[in-house]
Amino acid sequence: MGVNLDINVHHLTRVEGHGNIVVNVREGRLERAYLEIVEAPRYFEAILKGRNYKEAAIITSRICGICCLGHQMASLKATEEALGIEVSEQTVLLRKLLTDGATIQSHILHALFLASPDFVGKSSVFAMIGEYKDVVAKALKIKYVANLVSEVVGGRAVHPITPVPGGFTRIPESGELKALREKIQEIVPDLDFTVELMRQLIDSIPNFERETEYISLQCDDEYALYDGDIYSSDIGRVPVEEYKRMTNEFVVPHSTSKHCRANRESYMVGALARFNNNHEKLSEKAQRAAERMNLKAPCYNPYMNTIAQVVECVHCAEDAIRIIDRLLNCGLKDEKPDQEPKKYGRGIGATEVPRGILYHDYIYDRKEQIIKADCIIPTGQNLENIDYDMRKLVPEIIDEPREEIVKKLEMLVRAYDPCISCSVHMLDVEFVE
Amino acid sequence: MKKRGKIKVAFFDFTGCEGCQLNKLNLENQLLDILEHVDIVEFREAMDDKAEFYDIAFVEGSISTPECVNRINDIRRRSKVLVAIGACATNGGINSLKNIHDIDEVRETVYREHKYLFPTLPAMPLHAIVKVDYKIYGCPMTQEEFLKVFKSLVMGKKPQQPDYAVCVECKLKENECLLQRGIFCLGPVTRAGCGARCPSFGQSCIGCRGFVSNINQNASIEVLKRYGYSVEEAVKRMNMFNVTEMKM
Ligand code: SF4
Ligand code: SF4
C-alpha cells in the first residue's frame, strides 16, 4: 500500500545496443513499466533500395555484429527465392554448420559473459576473473571454437565473407574440416562443465512465470534453426509467406523499434520459445542437459531463456560434428555458386538467429536491384513481451528492496538477450514509390 | 577502485553493429593478458562500471544524431588519446550509405508520420566532430591490428599502419587477381592491413578499410573502366563503405 517507486535504468549495460528500463509506481499502483529503446536508427531499409542482389547480404550483415551470420542467411534465402536461384545440398549443410557455430558463440557470450555475472553477484565478466577464472577460461575456449567454425567455413567470425547467393565463394578443404571437428570435440566437456555450473547457479534465477505465445520455426526432421515453417504454440504451423500475420508490427512511443504481436497481446521468440516448441527434436544429450538444469517444456519462466541457450549449445555442438561427418563421408565438392537469376520478384527468407526468428523480405526489379525490403528482427518481436513481463513482475516484487527490484528487472531484460542494436533498424519498411 | 599506475582504457560505441566490440571480446586469451596491464574502466556492453577519465578511449560507430555529437565531445574532453575503431568510426561505414539519399526521404521511408520523433543527422565519421588521434580501419576492424595499436599505445609508441593498396597484400598471398578473373574488386584503391582477407576467400574487396590516402580516384576508375566497368558502377561499388570519402 502506498508504495512509490521510480526506476530509470539509463543505458542498460551488458546488452547489445542502447536501452533504458522505465518503471513508475504511484501509491502502490503500477503506472508504467517498459523497456525504452533509444538506439540511434540506421535506416537499413532505405539503404537497401537500389542495391544489387550480390550486395544485399553484405549490407544486411552489418545490421548486427552478433547475428551477422543469421542476417546473411535470411538475406541469401530471400534473394535466392526472389531470383529463382537454387543451392546444392552441400551448400545447405555448410550453412547449417555455420548456423550451429554462430548459435554457440552468441549463446555462450550471453550466458557466460553477460548474464552469469548476475548469477554470481558481480558487475562484469572482468570482475569474475579472480574467483571464477576457470569459468571465464572455458567460456573463452568455447567461444573461440565456435568462432573457428565461421572462420574456417565463412572466412571470418564477424561478417563472414564466403556465403553468397547460390553458394560459397570458397569451399573448405577436408583437412580443415577434420581439424575443426577435433576442436569441437574438445569443447564437449567444457559444455558439460557449463551445464553443471548452471545447475549449481539455478537458484539465483528468479521464480517468475508468465505463460505466453511462443513462436519459432519448426520442421519435421530436425530441431529447426536454419529452415522450417513458422510454428506458434497457440495456433500451430503457418507458412513463412504469412509472416506478416504472425508479426503485425506496431509503433509505441517509448521505442525507436517497432513492437510485434500475433495471436494475443504479445509473444516470445528465442531459445526458450524454440525449446518449448521443438524440444523433442533436440539431441538426446541436450535433452538430458535440460533435465539436469531443471528446464522442462513447456517452461513459462522467461529467465530460463539463458538455460535454454545452454541446452542449445550442447545440441549445436553435436549437430556440427554430425554435419562435418556427413560432409566428409560424401566428399567435399569444389562447387562454384550458380548466381544466374532465373526470375525477378519477391522472396521471403526466415531463419532462426540466437535471439529468435528473423525474416527478410525483398522485391527485386529486372535490373537485379532491390526496390522494397522488409526485415523483422527477433528483439523487436520480444519487446512487447518484455513489457508485459515487467508489468506482471513489478507488482509481485514491489515489497522487495529497490536494488533487488532493479536487479530483477535488469536480469529479466538481459535474459531475453535483447539485441537492441538490430531491433531498431527494423522499423517500418515500406518504401514509398 | 583505482589501481595506481595502470593505464585507464575505456570503450564506447555509437551508431554501428557492435561487430568491432565483439571482435575485442573475441580476442579470447589475449584479452586476459591485456587485462593484466591496463584497467578497463568503461565498457558498457560487458560491464556496469563508469569512470571520469580515460588514458585511451576506443570509440566504435559513427555519429548520426545530435545526442551522439554531445556524447563524443564529452568523451573527447575526458580522454588523453582517442582511437576510432572500425569503418563506422573511421569513415562513416555502411551507415553513411543513407547520406546518398535525401535525408528527409530516408526518414520518411522508415518512420513515416513518426519521423519527427527521432532526430537524425547524416552519418559521420568521428573526425568530422572531434580530433581523432588514431584510426583502426575495417568492417570489422581486425583483432591483429587492434592488438598492435593497443600494445603500441600502452608502450607509449606511435603505431605503424600500412598506407598502400590491398592489391599489394593480395599479390604477396599469390592470389589470382579477381579483376583478371572477371570479378569486380576494390583492392586497387583500398587501404591494406587486412591481409587481403576477402580476395583470399574468393570474394571481391568491398573497400571496408577506406581508400589509401594518396588515391587518385579518377585514375582508379579508369583502371576499372579498362576491365569493362562503367563509371557509374565503379562509383556505386566504391560508396558502399566510402560515401564520406568520395571526391566525386
Ligand atoms: S565498422 Fe562494421 S563491424 Fe564495426 S561496428 Fe561498424 S558495421 Fe559493425
Ligand atoms: S579485402 Fe577489402 S573488404 Fe575485405 S577486409 Fe580487406 S579491405 Fe575490407
Coordinates of C-alpha atoms in Angstrom, one line a residue, chain A residues 10-18 39-47 49-52 55 58-59 62-66 105 109 113-114 122-126 129 133 136 140 143-144 147 151-152 155-159 161-162 164 169-170 251 255-256 369 414 421 424-425 427-432, chain B residues 13-20 22-23 25-29 31-32 35-36 40 43-50 64-65 67-68 71 88 94-98 100-101 105-112 114-115 117-120 139-140 143 181 197-198 200-203 206 208 236-237 239-241:
Chain A
H10 CA 19.6 4.6 -18.2
H11 CA 21.7 2.8 -20.8
L12 CA 21.3 -0.7 -19.6
T13 CA 24.7 -2.5 -19.6
R14 CA 25.6 -5.9 -20.7
V15 CA 23.2 -6.0 -23.6
E16 CA 23.7 -5.3 -27.2
G17 CA 22.7 -1.8 -28.1
H18 CA 21.1 1.0 -26.1
E39 CA 19.3 3.3 -30.1
A40 CA 20.1 5.6 -33.0
P41 CA 18.3 4.4 -36.1
R42 CA 20.4 3.4 -39.1
Y43 CA 17.8 3.2 -41.9
F44 CA 18.9 -0.1 -43.4
E45 CA 15.7 -0.4 -45.5
A46 CA 16.3 2.9 -47.2
I47 CA 19.9 1.9 -47.7
K49 CA 16.9 0.3 -52.0
G50 CA 18.7 0.2 -55.4
R51 CA 21.4 -2.2 -54.3
N52 CA 22.3 -5.2 -56.3
E55 CA 25.3 -6.7 -52.1
I58 CA 26.9 -7.9 -47.3
I59 CA 25.0 -4.8 -46.3
R62 CA 26.2 -5.1 -40.8
I63 CA 22.8 -4.7 -39.1
C64 CA 24.3 -6.7 -36.2
G65 CA 27.8 -7.9 -35.4
I66 CA 26.5 -10.8 -33.3
Q105 CA 29.2 -18.3 -30.0
L109 CA 28.7 -14.9 -25.0
F113 CA 29.7 -13.1 -20.2
L114 CA 26.6 -11.0 -20.0
K122 CA 29.4 -9.5 -10.0
S123 CA 29.3 -6.4 -12.1
S124 CA 31.0 -7.9 -15.1
V125 CA 32.8 -10.9 -16.5
F126 CA 36.1 -9.0 -15.8
I129 CA 38.1 -13.4 -13.5
K133 CA 38.9 -17.9 -13.6
V136 CA 35.9 -17.5 -17.9
L140 CA 36.6 -18.2 -23.9
K143 CA 33.6 -19.1 -28.0
Y144 CA 37.0 -19.5 -29.7
N147 CA 34.2 -18.6 -33.9
E151 CA 36.4 -18.6 -39.8
V152 CA 37.0 -21.9 -41.5
G155 CA 36.2 -16.7 -43.8
R156 CA 35.7 -14.5 -40.8
A157 CA 33.9 -14.7 -37.4
V158 CA 32.3 -11.2 -37.7
H159 CA 30.7 -10.6 -41.1
I161 CA 32.9 -13.5 -46.3
T162 CA 32.2 -16.7 -48.3
V164 CA 26.9 -15.6 -51.4
T169 CA 33.0 -18.4 -52.8
R170 CA 35.3 -20.9 -51.2
V251 CA 4.6 1.7 -33.1
S255 CA 10.7 2.8 -28.5
T256 CA 12.6 3.6 -31.7
Q369 CA 18.1 -4.3 -57.7
R414 CA 19.0 -9.5 -20.1
S421 CA 21.3 -2.5 -32.0
V424 CA 15.9 -0.6 -34.0
H425 CA 16.9 -0.6 -37.6
L427 CA 11.0 -0.1 -38.1
D428 CA 8.7 0.5 -40.9
V429 CA 9.9 -0.9 -44.1
E430 CA 7.5 0.3 -46.7
F431 CA 9.2 2.2 -49.5
V432 CA 7.2 5.0 -50.9
Chain B
D13 CA 30.0 2.6 -29.1
F14 CA 28.0 4.9 -31.3
T15 CA 25.9 4.0 -34.3
G16 CA 27.1 0.7 -35.5
C17 CA 26.6 -3.0 -35.3
E18 CA 28.9 -3.7 -32.4
G19 CA 30.8 -6.1 -34.5
C20 CA 34.0 -4.3 -33.7
L22 CA 32.6 -8.2 -30.5
N23 CA 35.9 -8.6 -32.1
L25 CA 35.7 -9.9 -26.9
N26 CA 36.8 -12.5 -29.5
L27 CA 40.4 -11.8 -28.5
E28 CA 39.9 -14.6 -26.1
N29 CA 43.2 -15.4 -24.3
L31 CA 42.1 -10.4 -23.6
L32 CA 43.2 -11.9 -20.3
L35 CA 43.8 -7.0 -18.6
E36 CA 47.0 -7.5 -16.6
I40 CA 39.3 -1.3 -18.3
F43 CA 32.8 -1.0 -21.4
R44 CA 29.0 -0.8 -21.4
E45 CA 28.5 -3.9 -23.4
A46 CA 30.4 -6.1 -21.0
M47 CA 30.3 -4.3 -17.6
D48 CA 28.4 -2.0 -15.3
D49 CA 31.1 0.4 -14.1
K50 CA 31.6 4.0 -15.2
S64 CA 24.3 10.1 -36.6
T65 CA 22.2 12.0 -34.0
E67 CA 22.9 13.2 -29.0
C68 CA 25.9 11.4 -30.4
R71 CA 28.4 12.4 -26.2
C88 CA 31.7 3.3 -39.0
I94 CA 27.7 1.3 -44.1
N95 CA 25.7 3.9 -42.1
S96 CA 26.7 6.7 -44.4
L97 CA 25.1 4.9 -47.4
K98 CA 22.0 6.8 -46.2
I100 CA 23.5 9.5 -50.7
H101 CA 19.7 9.6 -50.4
E105 CA 13.0 11.0 -47.7
V106 CA 15.1 8.4 -45.8
R107 CA 13.4 9.4 -42.5
E108 CA 10.0 9.4 -44.1
T109 CA 10.6 6.0 -45.7
V110 CA 11.4 4.4 -42.3
Y111 CA 9.3 6.3 -39.8
R112 CA 6.6 7.9 -41.9
H114 CA 6.7 9.4 -36.7
K115 CA 9.8 10.8 -38.3
L117 CA 10.3 11.7 -33.0
F118 CA 13.9 10.7 -33.9
P119 CA 16.3 13.5 -34.8
T120 CA 18.8 12.3 -37.4
C139 CA 34.4 -3.5 -41.1
P140 CA 35.0 -5.1 -38.8
Q143 CA 41.9 -8.2 -34.0
R181 CA 39.1 -13.4 -63.5
R197 CA 41.1 -11.2 -46.4
C198 CA 38.3 -11.2 -48.9
S200 CA 41.9 -14.8 -50.3
F201 CA 38.4 -16.3 -49.7
G202 CA 37.4 -15.8 -53.4
Q203 CA 35.3 -12.7 -52.6
I206 CA 34.4 -4.2 -51.0
C208 CA 35.8 -1.7 -46.0
K236 CA 28.4 2.8 -56.7
R237 CA 30.6 0.0 -55.5
N239 CA 30.4 4.2 -52.0
M240 CA 29.3 1.0 -50.1
F241 CA 31.8 1.9 -47.4

